[in-house]
Amino acid sequence: MGIHVTSYKTRKPLVSVSLELLLGQCPRIELVKLLFILTDFVTMAAPPSALPHCKELEKKVFNDPIHGHIRLHPLLVKIIDTPQFQRLRYIKQLGGNCFVYPGGSHSRFEHSIGVAHLAGKLVEKLQHDQPKLKITTEDVLCVKIAGLCHDLGHGPFSHVWGIKVIPGMREGKPEWEHEQGSLKMFDYLIEQNHLMEEFKKYDLSDKTDDIVFIKELIDPKEMSYRDKSTDSAKLIEDWPHKGRTVEKSFLYEIVANKRNKVDVDKWDYFKRDCHHLGLTCVFDIDRAMQFIRVLKPDGERLQICFRDKEARNIFQMFQTRELLHRHVYKHKTTRLIEDMLAKALILADQSGLFTIPTGRIDENGTVVEKKMSEFTDKPMYGPDEELYTNLTDHVFQLILSTSVSEEDSRESAKKLKEAKDILVKLQKRELYKFLGEVPLSSNLDTILQDFLKDSAITEEDVFLDEVSFDFGMKEKNPFDHIMFFPKHHDQDEEPEPDWIELADVSSFLPAKFKEIVVRFYCKNADKFDEAKSVFKKWAEKYRTQLRSKDKQGGATPDAENGQQHDEEKDNQSATPDKNGPGEKQLADPSRRKIQF
């Protein structure tokens, strides 16, 4: 028995020492010296990439209110300590929800750190439990970086910017999504802070497709997936990703899971948002993570599956999502406030009188200032990265502090004054009054005309807002896209995954997996009492008619039109959970009768 040290590069022995010799002939003091010498040999034998990973003291500890003490890899700390990432401190996670929930003022900064932690925790568990997957140290690090950088592209007030403001400022230009912005900001972050050398220290390089892999994890390409009703033969296709081969397909389901929307991004914001808002998150993240395994169903790619006994916990995850969307992200007042924010930002930009310092100096030594739309006005898809670094929630106060004379009658001045007035109304809580909501049975125009019939309320006194709620996959049952596996004891054979009937999980089930409601608001405060009375009588009659139609078991032509209208809306909308809190709403004013 002895100690043998082999060179990493040549695979030749560097030193071999007998333990009997060490213990029998070396004095204790000499033995200590010899161990130091052997340590030097180990350093010579180890690959360069192994040494930084062994330096645990270099890892930084973050005290997170959700996940406790988090230890982050030194490369992640390098990324965090850049202006592009620090910018996320000044972008609220929940957009305008902080005006409704006082505790909802946490930022994208801590959420991103939380996602990096959960992503690393999950991939390291798979690496430990299933060595046959051949998950490398580089794979683990790439997944962590993707989790950390997945939200770099968010603008002021998070989804308010990408979903409501950008369409209003970039009319006729390509649609903008924060994932694409994140990819461009990630490249810019590496370039501006000279981090490629840091990446290479840990064997990550653009030449080895690692940078491509990280970007693909942030925004995976569209693929076809097999569900409970899909024939596996339909899945014959080329693997669309270049960062890793199809054998690593399961890694693409950790940060942004397009198969069934179950990923660590949502796990973090479910728990984090509930914590800050004073709500209860019944979904147990730690338990779910303990019962995860990567399996390969017949005719499928490797995918993340859950133990069958975790089905109820996963169902509670979807219930948590529905609760948050109903009571937080699409709260009746939040919807109003976020529309007001968007309207104010668009008007301020259109005025041309509101500009933001860029940090650049022109040839005359003057600080260059630009409109917000110019911060995202590159010819290609995405933001001007240098300018975008300076664009955060601070635009709210900048608009309020921009001077404009009351006597100025120019159209541009009117728009800026209107933008400021909207923000002042928001601060003073001068909002439209909520009348109530009813299920959608036809298109909005039909419902509005039926409501106004035989009343003194006019179309100028009210507006309607159409809102949808689902389990993350629109009208689909999410359990048709998640596979579970039974308990097994054979270490040499993997268990066979299968789908689970949701009815076997719980008898307390939704009849449908998507609900659409129409919310009524009164714009005229002087007519609120009258409008409230009219709505109460009309809603009672409306619901009675719906119940009667349900008993007859048929849908009216209007209901069918409403369903068709909703399907058209879904085709135009982004996948709900792809965007996280505050999912995408149409900017088409003909749909959402919102005027300010």
PDB file of C-alpha atoms in Angstrom, residues 14 48 85 97 107 119 139 194 208 292 322 367 383 414 463 474 518 540 581:
ATOM      1  CA  LEU A  14       5.414  11.375 -10.765  1.00  0.00           C
ATOM      2  CA  PRO A  48      -5.641  23.572 -14.401  1.00  0.00           C
ATOM      3  CA  PHE A  85     -25.638  42.628 -13.347  1.00  0.00           C
ATOM      4  CA  ASN A  97     -47.218  45.375  -7.879  1.00  0.00           C
ATOM      5  CA  SER A 107     -35.656  43.096  -7.218  1.00  0.00           C
ATOM      6  CA  ALA A 119     -30.042  25.464 -10.750  1.00  0.00           C
ATOM      7  CA  ASP A 139     -21.895  21.477 -17.475  1.00  0.00           C
ATOM      8  CA  HIS A 194     -13.017  41.191 -19.967  1.00  0.00           C
ATOM      9  CA  THR A 208     -15.808  24.833 -26.950  1.00  0.00           C
ATOM     10  CA  ILE A 292     -36.112  13.971  -9.323  1.00  0.00           C
ATOM     11  CA  GLU A 322     -52.741  30.068 -10.257  1.00  0.00           C
ATOM     12  CA  VAL A 367     -23.239  64.820 -22.159  1.00  0.00           C
ATOM     13  CA  PRO A 383     -31.314  46.683 -26.801  1.00  0.00           C
ATOM     14  CA  LYS A 414     -48.935  68.265 -23.721  1.00  0.00           C
ATOM     15  CA  PHE A 463     -63.898  50.102 -19.571  1.00  0.00           C
ATOM     16  CA  LYS A 474     -53.171  27.633 -21.332  1.00  0.00           C
ATOM     17  CA  VAL A 518     -64.066  40.191 -17.860  1.00  0.00           C
ATOM     18  CA  GLU A 540     -76.936  38.651 -11.777  1.00  0.00           C
ATOM     19  CA  PRO A 581     -44.755  37.175 -13.233  1.00  0.00           C
TER      20      PRO A 581
END
